[in-house]
Short mmCIF file of C-alpha atoms and ligand atoms in Angstrom, two decimals:
data_model
loop_
_atom_site.label_atom_id
_atom_site.label_comp_id
_atom_site.label_asym_id
_atom_site.label_seq_id
_atom_site.Cartn_x
_atom_site.Cartn_y
_atom_site.Cartn_z
CA MET A 1 -17.75 -13.43 -13.90
CA CYS A 2 -16.87 -13.09 -10.28
CA TYR A 3 -17.26 -10.23 -7.86
CA SER A 4 -14.59 -11.29 -5.48
CA ILE A 5 -10.95 -12.24 -5.66
CA PRO A 6 -9.58 -15.40 -4.05
CA GLY A 7 -6.83 -15.06 -1.47
CA LYS A 8 -4.27 -17.25 0.26
CA VAL A 9 -4.50 -18.14 3.94
CA ILE A 10 -1.33 -16.86 5.59
CA ALA A 11 -2.20 -17.07 9.29
CA ILE A 12 -4.75 -18.89 11.39
CA LYS A 13 -5.78 -18.06 14.93
CA GLU A 14 -8.72 -20.15 16.08
CA ASN A 15 -11.58 -19.24 13.73
CA ILE A 16 -9.96 -16.06 12.41
CA VAL A 17 -7.73 -16.36 9.36
CA SER A 18 -5.53 -13.81 7.59
CA VAL A 19 -5.96 -13.85 3.86
CA ASP A 20 -3.45 -12.37 1.43
CA TYR A 21 -4.62 -10.52 -1.70
CA PHE A 22 -1.58 -9.56 -3.76
CA GLY A 23 0.32 -8.41 -0.69
CA GLU A 24 -2.69 -6.96 1.16
CA ASP A 25 -3.64 -8.82 4.29
CA LYS A 26 -7.30 -9.02 5.39
CA LYS A 27 -8.86 -10.92 8.27
CA ALA A 28 -11.86 -13.19 7.88
CA LYS A 29 -13.94 -15.39 10.15
CA ASN A 30 -14.02 -19.06 9.30
CA ASP A 31 -16.92 -21.17 10.60
CA PHE A 32 -17.38 -23.72 7.88
CA PHE A 33 -14.05 -25.10 6.63
CA THR A 34 -10.98 -26.93 7.86
CA LEU A 35 -8.19 -24.66 6.72
CA LYS A 36 -4.42 -24.82 6.76
CA LEU A 37 -1.77 -22.30 5.79
CA GLY A 38 -1.48 -21.95 2.03
CA ASP A 39 -5.11 -22.83 1.31
CA TYR A 40 -7.01 -20.60 -1.10
CA VAL A 41 -10.35 -19.14 -0.12
CA TYR A 42 -12.98 -16.66 -1.16
CA ALA A 43 -14.01 -14.34 1.64
CA GLN A 44 -16.82 -11.80 1.60
CA GLY A 45 -18.00 -9.45 4.29
CA GLY A 46 -15.12 -10.64 6.47
CA PHE A 47 -16.31 -14.22 6.24
CA VAL A 48 -14.77 -17.23 4.52
CA VAL A 49 -17.42 -18.45 2.10
CA GLN A 50 -15.55 -20.97 -0.01
CA LYS A 51 -12.36 -23.00 -0.06
CA ILE A 52 -10.93 -23.66 -3.51
CA SER A 53 -8.02 -25.68 -4.81
CA GLU A 54 -4.75 -24.10 -5.84
CA ARG A 55 -5.44 -25.34 -9.36
CA GLU A 56 -8.65 -23.31 -9.45
CA ALA A 57 -7.22 -20.27 -7.68
CA LEU A 58 -4.01 -19.66 -9.62
CA PRO A 59 -5.55 -18.93 -13.05
CA VAL A 60 -8.09 -16.57 -11.44
CA LEU A 61 -5.32 -14.76 -9.58
CA GLU A 62 -3.22 -14.60 -12.73
CA SER A 63 -6.12 -13.00 -14.60
CA TRP A 64 -6.55 -10.43 -11.81
CA LYS A 65 -2.91 -9.58 -11.16
CA GLU A 66 -2.36 -6.86 -13.71
CA LEU A 67 -5.79 -5.31 -13.30
CA PHE A 68 -5.48 -5.36 -9.51
CA VAL A 69 -2.29 -3.28 -9.58
CA LYS A 70 -3.77 -0.89 -12.15
CA LEU A 71 -6.86 -0.38 -10.00
CA GLN A 72 -4.73 0.20 -6.91
CA GLU A 73 -2.76 2.86 -8.77
CA ALA A 74 -5.89 4.53 -10.10
CA ASP A 75 -7.45 4.66 -6.63
CA LEU A 76 -4.29 6.06 -5.10
CA LYS A 77 -4.19 8.79 -7.71
CA LEU A 78 -7.84 9.72 -7.12
CA SER A 79 -7.49 9.84 -3.36
CA GLN A 80 -4.34 11.92 -2.83
CA ASN A 81 -3.99 15.63 -1.95
CA PRO A 82 -7.35 15.96 -0.22
CA LYS A 83 -8.81 19.44 0.13
CA THR A 84 -12.56 19.15 0.69
CA LEU A 85 -14.37 17.16 3.38
CA TYR A 86 -15.29 14.50 0.83
CA GLN A 87 -11.75 14.22 -0.47
CA ARG A 88 -10.37 13.88 3.05
CA ALA A 89 -12.80 11.05 3.70
CA ASN A 90 -11.76 9.40 0.46
CA TYR A 91 -8.10 9.76 1.39
CA ILE A 92 -8.70 8.14 4.79
CA ARG A 93 -10.69 5.30 3.19
CA ASN A 94 -7.78 4.59 0.87
CA LYS A 95 -5.22 4.85 3.65
CA TYR A 96 -6.98 2.48 6.03
CA LEU A 97 -8.78 0.04 3.78
CA GLY A 98 -7.19 0.31 0.36
CA ASN A 99 -9.24 -0.04 -2.79
CA ALA A 100 -11.29 -3.12 -1.83
CA CYS A 101 -15.03 -2.77 -2.31
CA CYS A 102 -17.61 -5.34 -1.24
CA ILE A 103 -20.36 -6.12 -3.71
CA HIS A 104 -23.40 -7.82 -2.27
CA GLY A 105 -26.45 -8.97 -4.20
CA ILE A 106 -29.89 -8.33 -2.76
CA ILE A 107 -33.02 -10.38 -3.37
CA GLU A 108 -36.26 -8.79 -2.21
CA PHE A 109 -38.48 -11.79 -1.76
CA SER A 110 -41.73 -10.39 -0.34
CA ASN A 111 -43.37 -6.98 -0.05
CA TYR A 112 -45.98 -8.06 2.49
CA CYS A 113 -45.45 -6.23 5.76
CA ARG A 114 -47.23 -6.29 9.09
CA SER A 115 -45.55 -3.01 10.14
CA ASP A 116 -46.76 0.45 9.33
CA CYS A 117 -43.62 2.58 9.22
CA LEU A 118 -44.54 6.12 8.20
CA TYR A 119 -41.74 6.42 5.63
CA CYS A 120 -42.06 3.06 3.91
CA GLY A 121 -44.03 2.41 0.72
CA ILE A 122 -44.64 -1.26 1.58
CA ARG A 123 -46.25 -0.38 4.95
CA LYS A 124 -49.38 -2.38 5.59
CA SER A 125 -51.68 0.65 5.22
CA ASN A 126 -50.61 1.17 1.62
CA THR A 127 -53.54 -0.78 0.27
CA VAL A 128 -52.97 0.37 -3.32
CA LEU A 129 -49.78 -1.63 -3.63
CA LYS A 130 -49.99 -5.02 -5.30
CA ARG A 131 -48.37 -7.55 -2.98
CA TYR A 132 -46.12 -10.46 -3.92
CA ARG A 133 -44.38 -13.33 -2.22
CA MET A 134 -41.75 -15.49 -3.81
CA GLU A 135 -42.20 -19.19 -3.20
CA PRO A 136 -39.35 -20.73 -1.17
CA GLU A 137 -38.15 -22.74 -4.21
CA GLU A 138 -38.08 -19.56 -6.29
CA ILE A 139 -36.00 -17.77 -3.65
CA VAL A 140 -33.57 -20.68 -3.51
CA LYS A 141 -33.29 -20.80 -7.28
CA THR A 142 -32.74 -17.04 -7.59
CA ALA A 143 -30.05 -17.16 -4.91
CA VAL A 144 -28.28 -20.21 -6.31
CA ASP A 145 -28.28 -18.70 -9.81
CA ALA A 146 -26.88 -15.45 -8.41
CA VAL A 147 -23.95 -17.41 -6.98
CA LYS A 148 -23.40 -19.97 -9.72
CA THR A 149 -24.22 -17.97 -12.84
CA LEU A 150 -23.61 -14.39 -11.81
CA GLY A 151 -20.69 -14.98 -9.45
CA PHE A 152 -21.95 -13.40 -6.21
CA LYS A 153 -20.38 -14.45 -2.91
CA ALA A 154 -22.67 -12.53 -0.57
CA LEU A 155 -26.43 -12.19 -0.77
CA VAL A 156 -28.94 -10.26 1.26
CA LEU A 157 -32.40 -11.81 1.50
CA GLN A 158 -34.78 -8.94 2.23
CA SER A 159 -38.51 -8.65 2.79
CA GLY A 160 -41.18 -6.76 4.65
CA GLU A 161 -42.07 -8.20 8.04
CA ASP A 162 -43.90 -11.15 6.54
CA THR A 163 -44.75 -13.95 8.93
CA TRP A 164 -46.09 -16.14 6.11
CA TYR A 165 -42.46 -17.25 6.09
CA ASP A 166 -42.47 -19.06 9.40
CA ASP A 167 -39.35 -20.48 11.03
CA ASP A 168 -39.57 -23.76 9.12
CA LYS A 169 -39.88 -22.05 5.75
CA LEU A 170 -37.01 -19.66 6.46
CA VAL A 171 -34.76 -22.42 7.79
CA GLU A 172 -35.49 -24.53 4.72
CA ILE A 173 -34.64 -21.61 2.41
CA VAL A 174 -31.33 -20.88 4.17
CA LYS A 175 -30.37 -24.56 4.36
CA LYS A 176 -31.11 -25.25 0.71
CA ILE A 177 -29.20 -22.21 -0.52
CA ARG A 178 -26.22 -23.10 1.68
CA GLU A 179 -26.29 -26.73 0.49
CA LYS A 180 -26.20 -25.69 -3.14
CA ALA A 181 -24.06 -22.57 -3.14
CA ALA A 182 -21.00 -21.13 -1.41
CA VAL A 183 -22.26 -17.80 -0.17
CA LEU A 184 -22.47 -15.47 2.80
CA LEU A 185 -26.19 -15.19 3.53
CA VAL A 186 -27.39 -12.00 5.12
CA LEU A 187 -30.96 -11.77 6.44
CA SER A 188 -32.93 -8.55 6.27
CA ILE A 189 -36.31 -9.70 7.46
CA GLY A 190 -37.00 -7.26 10.27
CA GLU A 191 -37.78 -8.02 13.87
CA ARG A 192 -38.10 -11.72 14.52
CA GLY A 193 -37.64 -13.50 17.79
CA ILE A 194 -34.17 -14.41 18.92
CA LYS A 195 -35.08 -18.11 18.66
CA THR A 196 -35.89 -17.66 14.98
CA TYR A 197 -32.56 -15.94 14.36
CA GLN A 198 -30.77 -18.73 16.27
CA LYS A 199 -32.40 -21.37 14.05
CA LEU A 200 -31.39 -19.41 10.96
CA TYR A 201 -27.84 -19.09 12.25
CA ASP A 202 -27.73 -22.83 12.82
CA ALA A 203 -29.03 -23.32 9.28
CA GLY A 204 -26.05 -21.34 7.98
CA ALA A 205 -27.04 -17.65 7.80
CA ARG A 206 -24.23 -15.43 9.05
CA GLY A 207 -25.26 -11.84 8.42
CA ALA A 208 -28.13 -9.66 9.62
CA LEU A 209 -29.06 -6.32 8.08
CA LEU A 210 -31.36 -4.42 10.37
CA ARG A 211 -31.30 -0.64 10.49
CA PHE A 212 -32.33 0.99 13.74
CA GLU A 213 -33.57 3.85 11.47
CA THR A 214 -33.11 6.63 14.07
CA SER A 215 -31.39 6.80 17.45
CA ASN A 216 -33.97 9.26 18.75
CA PRO A 217 -36.52 7.16 20.72
CA ALA A 218 -39.37 9.68 20.31
CA LEU A 219 -38.80 10.03 16.57
CA TYR A 220 -38.52 6.26 16.30
CA GLU A 221 -41.89 5.69 17.94
CA LYS A 222 -43.44 8.26 15.65
CA MET A 223 -41.92 6.72 12.53
CA ARG A 224 -42.50 3.12 13.55
CA PRO A 225 -45.83 3.02 15.40
CA ALA A 226 -46.13 0.21 17.95
CA HIS A 227 -42.36 -0.38 17.94
CA LYS A 228 -39.68 0.56 20.46
CA LEU A 229 -36.14 1.61 19.64
CA ALA A 230 -34.79 -0.22 22.69
CA GLU A 231 -36.17 -3.53 21.39
CA ARG A 232 -34.57 -3.15 17.98
CA VAL A 233 -31.24 -2.15 19.51
CA GLU A 234 -31.40 -5.08 21.93
CA LEU A 235 -32.05 -7.46 19.04
CA LEU A 236 -29.04 -6.08 17.18
CA LYS A 237 -26.85 -6.67 20.23
CA GLU A 238 -28.13 -10.21 20.62
CA LEU A 239 -27.56 -10.99 16.96
CA ARG A 240 -23.99 -9.83 17.25
CA GLU A 241 -23.44 -11.93 20.34
CA MET A 242 -24.88 -14.92 18.52
CA GLY A 243 -22.15 -14.54 15.91
CA TYR A 244 -23.96 -12.71 13.13
CA LEU A 245 -22.11 -10.08 11.16
CA THR A 246 -24.38 -7.14 11.70
CA MET A 247 -25.14 -4.31 9.33
CA THR A 248 -27.09 -1.41 10.67
CA GLY A 249 -27.64 2.31 10.35
CA PHE A 250 -30.31 4.90 9.84
CA LEU A 251 -32.29 7.06 7.47
CA ILE A 252 -30.91 10.49 6.63
CA GLY A 253 -33.42 13.31 6.27
CA THR A 254 -36.44 11.79 8.01
CA PRO A 255 -38.87 14.65 8.82
CA GLY A 256 -38.12 15.85 12.34
CA GLN A 257 -34.53 14.57 12.43
CA THR A 258 -32.02 17.13 13.76
CA ASP A 259 -28.28 17.45 13.18
CA GLU A 260 -27.76 16.26 16.73
CA ASP A 261 -29.86 13.17 15.96
CA ILE A 262 -27.54 12.41 13.05
CA GLN A 263 -24.47 12.72 15.27
CA ASN A 264 -26.11 10.29 17.69
CA ASP A 265 -27.15 8.00 14.82
CA ILE A 266 -23.53 7.71 13.70
CA LYS A 267 -22.37 7.08 17.26
CA LEU A 268 -25.03 4.44 17.88
CA THR A 269 -24.13 2.61 14.66
CA ALA A 270 -20.50 2.47 15.76
CA SER A 271 -21.23 1.60 19.38
CA LEU A 272 -23.21 -1.43 18.25
CA GLY A 273 -19.96 -2.77 16.80
CA THR A 274 -21.57 -2.94 13.38
CA ASP A 275 -19.65 -4.79 10.68
CA MET A 276 -21.10 -2.53 8.04
CA PHE A 277 -22.63 0.92 8.25
CA SER A 278 -25.79 1.09 6.19
CA PHE A 279 -27.44 4.45 5.89
CA GLY A 280 -29.20 6.21 3.12
CA PRO A 281 -31.46 9.12 2.29
CA PHE A 282 -35.14 9.15 3.14
CA ILE A 283 -37.05 9.32 -0.15
CA PRO A 284 -40.69 10.41 0.23
CA HIS A 285 -43.22 7.91 -1.05
CA PRO A 286 -46.58 9.36 -2.17
CA GLY A 287 -48.49 6.40 -0.70
CA THR A 288 -47.28 7.18 2.84
CA PRO A 289 -48.12 9.87 5.42
CA LEU A 290 -44.68 11.42 4.72
CA GLY A 291 -45.27 11.61 0.98
CA LYS A 292 -45.34 15.41 0.87
CA ASN A 293 -41.98 15.87 2.58
CA SER A 294 -38.72 16.35 0.69
CA ALA A 295 -35.70 14.11 0.34
CA PRO A 296 -32.44 15.49 1.74
CA GLY A 297 -29.98 17.02 -0.72
CA LEU A 298 -27.11 14.88 -1.99
CA ASP A 299 -24.60 16.99 -0.06
CA ARG A 300 -26.30 16.26 3.23
CA VAL A 301 -26.01 12.54 2.65
CA LEU A 302 -22.44 12.74 1.38
CA SER A 303 -21.40 14.73 4.40
CA VAL A 304 -22.81 12.03 6.69
CA ILE A 305 -20.81 9.39 4.82
CA ALA A 306 -17.68 11.54 4.91
CA ASN A 307 -17.98 12.45 8.59
CA THR A 308 -18.54 8.82 9.49
CA ARG A 309 -15.43 7.85 7.57
CA LEU A 310 -13.37 10.52 9.32
CA SER A 311 -14.62 9.43 12.75
CA TYR A 312 -14.30 5.70 12.05
CA PRO A 313 -11.45 5.25 9.54
CA GLU A 314 -11.82 1.47 9.36
CA ALA A 315 -15.58 1.37 8.91
CA LYS A 316 -17.13 -0.50 6.05
CA ILE A 317 -19.67 1.91 4.63
CA LEU A 318 -22.34 0.85 2.21
CA VAL A 319 -23.44 3.21 -0.53
CA THR A 320 -27.10 2.30 -0.86
CA THR A 321 -29.22 2.31 -4.01
CA ALA A 322 -31.32 5.12 -2.54
CA MET A 323 -28.26 7.33 -3.24
CA GLU A 324 -28.73 6.56 -6.88
CA THR A 325 -32.38 7.49 -6.69
CA LEU A 326 -31.40 10.80 -5.13
CA ASP A 327 -28.99 11.54 -7.99
CA LYS A 328 -29.02 9.04 -10.85
CA GLU A 329 -25.92 10.45 -12.47
CA ASN A 330 -23.62 10.83 -9.49
CA GLY A 331 -25.16 9.39 -6.32
CA MET A 332 -23.22 6.12 -6.22
CA LYS A 333 -20.03 7.60 -7.59
CA PHE A 334 -19.93 10.50 -5.14
CA GLY A 335 -20.83 8.15 -2.29
CA LEU A 336 -17.84 5.97 -3.14
CA LEU A 337 -15.66 9.08 -3.45
CA SER A 338 -16.75 10.43 -0.05
CA GLY A 339 -15.74 7.50 2.11
CA GLY A 340 -18.06 4.69 0.95
CA ASN A 341 -16.59 1.30 0.10
CA SER A 342 -19.35 -1.18 -0.43
CA LEU A 343 -22.37 -1.51 -2.67
CA MET A 344 -25.32 -3.72 -3.44
CA VAL A 345 -26.71 -4.90 -6.73
CA ASN A 346 -30.42 -5.65 -6.93
CA LEU A 347 -31.02 -9.23 -8.08
CA THR A 348 -34.75 -9.37 -7.44
CA PRO A 349 -36.49 -11.02 -10.40
CA ALA A 350 -37.74 -8.35 -12.83
CA GLN A 351 -41.46 -9.03 -12.33
CA TYR A 352 -41.24 -8.19 -8.60
CA GLN A 353 -38.79 -5.32 -8.59
CA ARG A 354 -41.26 -2.52 -9.16
CA LEU A 355 -43.48 -3.97 -6.46
CA TYR A 356 -40.78 -3.80 -3.81
CA ASP A 357 -41.77 -0.19 -3.64
CA ILE A 358 -40.18 1.01 -0.37
CA TYR A 359 -39.57 4.36 -2.07
CA PRO A 360 -40.43 5.58 -5.57
CA ASP A 361 -38.22 5.67 -8.68
CA ARG A 362 -35.81 3.08 -7.41
CA ALA A 363 -32.74 3.28 -9.57
CA GLY A 364 -32.01 0.43 -11.91
CA VAL A 365 -35.45 -1.21 -11.98
CA ALA A 366 -35.71 -0.64 -15.73
CA GLU A 367 -32.40 -2.40 -16.40
CA ASP A 368 -31.87 -6.12 -16.44
CA VAL A 369 -29.61 -7.82 -13.93
CA VAL A 370 -26.62 -8.15 -16.24
CA GLN A 371 -26.84 -4.47 -17.18
CA ARG A 372 -26.96 -3.52 -13.52
CA ILE A 373 -23.95 -5.67 -12.68
CA ASN A 374 -22.03 -4.26 -15.62
CA SER A 375 -22.72 -0.68 -14.61
CA ALA A 376 -21.65 -1.42 -11.03
CA ILE A 377 -18.39 -3.04 -12.19
CA LYS A 378 -17.75 -0.24 -14.67
CA LEU A 379 -18.24 2.34 -11.94
CA LEU A 380 -15.89 0.48 -9.58
CA TYR A 381 -13.18 0.16 -12.17
CA SER A 382 -13.48 3.81 -13.19
CA LEU A 383 -12.73 4.68 -9.54
CA GLY A 384 -9.91 2.17 -9.14
CA ARG A 385 -11.83 -0.13 -6.82
CA ALA A 386 -11.42 -3.90 -6.76
CA PRO A 387 -14.09 -6.35 -5.62
CA ALA A 388 -11.78 -7.86 -2.99
CA ASP A 389 -12.91 -8.54 0.55
CA LEU A 390 -12.69 -5.70 3.04
CA GLY A 391 -11.95 -8.10 5.85
CA LEU A 392 -13.28 -8.09 9.38
N1 SAH B 401 -38.41 -5.40 7.00
C1 SAH B 401 -36.99 -5.19 7.01
C2 SAH B 401 -36.49 -4.54 5.75
C3 SAH B 401 -37.08 -3.16 5.56
S1 SAH B 401 -36.84 -2.39 4.01
C4 SAH B 401 -36.62 -4.43 8.26
O1 SAH B 401 -37.49 -4.07 9.02
O2 SAH B 401 -35.44 -4.24 8.49
C5 SAH B 401 -35.16 -1.93 4.16
C6 SAH B 401 -34.88 -0.49 4.50
O3 SAH B 401 -35.46 0.37 3.56
C7 SAH B 401 -35.41 0.00 5.81
O4 SAH B 401 -34.59 -0.38 6.86
C8 SAH B 401 -35.47 1.51 5.61
O5 SAH B 401 -34.34 2.15 6.20
C9 SAH B 401 -35.42 1.66 4.10
N2 SAH B 401 -36.56 2.46 3.62
C10 SAH B 401 -37.87 2.25 3.82
N3 SAH B 401 -38.60 3.26 3.31
C11 SAH B 401 -37.74 4.15 2.78
C12 SAH B 401 -37.87 5.42 2.14
N4 SAH B 401 -39.05 5.97 1.94
N5 SAH B 401 -36.75 6.04 1.72
C13 SAH B 401 -35.54 5.48 1.92
N6 SAH B 401 -35.35 4.30 2.53
C14 SAH B 401 -36.43 3.65 2.97
#
């Protein structure tokens, strides 16, 4: 199985190529391959991750052709004649970005954290939580299997702020995965020095997922004791300058957050030139100081997704798993129907999943990986979405 569709290179301008997917043209950055017009590639997250031969590409394209058109038609049907805010956002998403939907896998490799964020269940003060760390070889194996066996083309490696993984360990992990598998590697390891990120870039990582959590400096300092918003924002800017695709965003419904904060959160995400908006609901965790607060309602979160889509028609907007926790039945679906066009599938090995307890009742932890992938694909198809690249 494969969660991306190969495309044909139809234009090249320095390290930016245009890739054709059945008549749709998407741009992608190419750092790793020598490409010429007519070559076939897989791109994910706006990044060329693999070059394949025509002999390999044609049968895959043939198998997709009919389904691709059917999905396009289904999406078009579902997104026309908008009336509500959510429907307008869905219409705009279809108009500007078509039915492509990125699917990234996420591997949560350690729940040790030196930070003490008030909202987060893996904060260092939560002494009740059993901690785990995956060995570097285990991380590499999980990632390589995700690419080779499960067909992923983009993987997020996420952890608490765990300095047990020093620069050498992280570099080794990234290098080994990149040697063995064609994949866009996205790091979500929190605040590390710029030198560390540079080494990881040189080792082959190309994406960084780092939410700024809130654009309100006072709220930020309250939620993330001993941290400064300006430092996190500066790091995001530097990562982007270094060449990383950046994914950032904020929590919706954090106690103390105002409507104005949310407007500013959306603006800050956009002004950072983010390649993917990542925001999701705050879910109270009983083992944290915010445990007695409430999660926002689904409508509040959907309206943030929809308003973001209307303000930034070409944004790539992730529908996070926390949406599913908020509403198991409809969270993901409504997110995708309100302007969202990207999702993540949790590939953390089963024995660790429950322990990566950033918030309680994480959706999907009871299912095995294949079940989770199948439900994601089923959902996408039911909405007429294709796992093609969204482009740059
Ligand atoms: N250490 C990394 C990864 C943190 S966990 C970093 O600092 O970026 C990933 C994300 O989970 C966080 O950015 C935060 O937005 C989210 N998260 C943490 N606690 C949460 C909660 N209670 N509800 C919803 N999301 C939460």
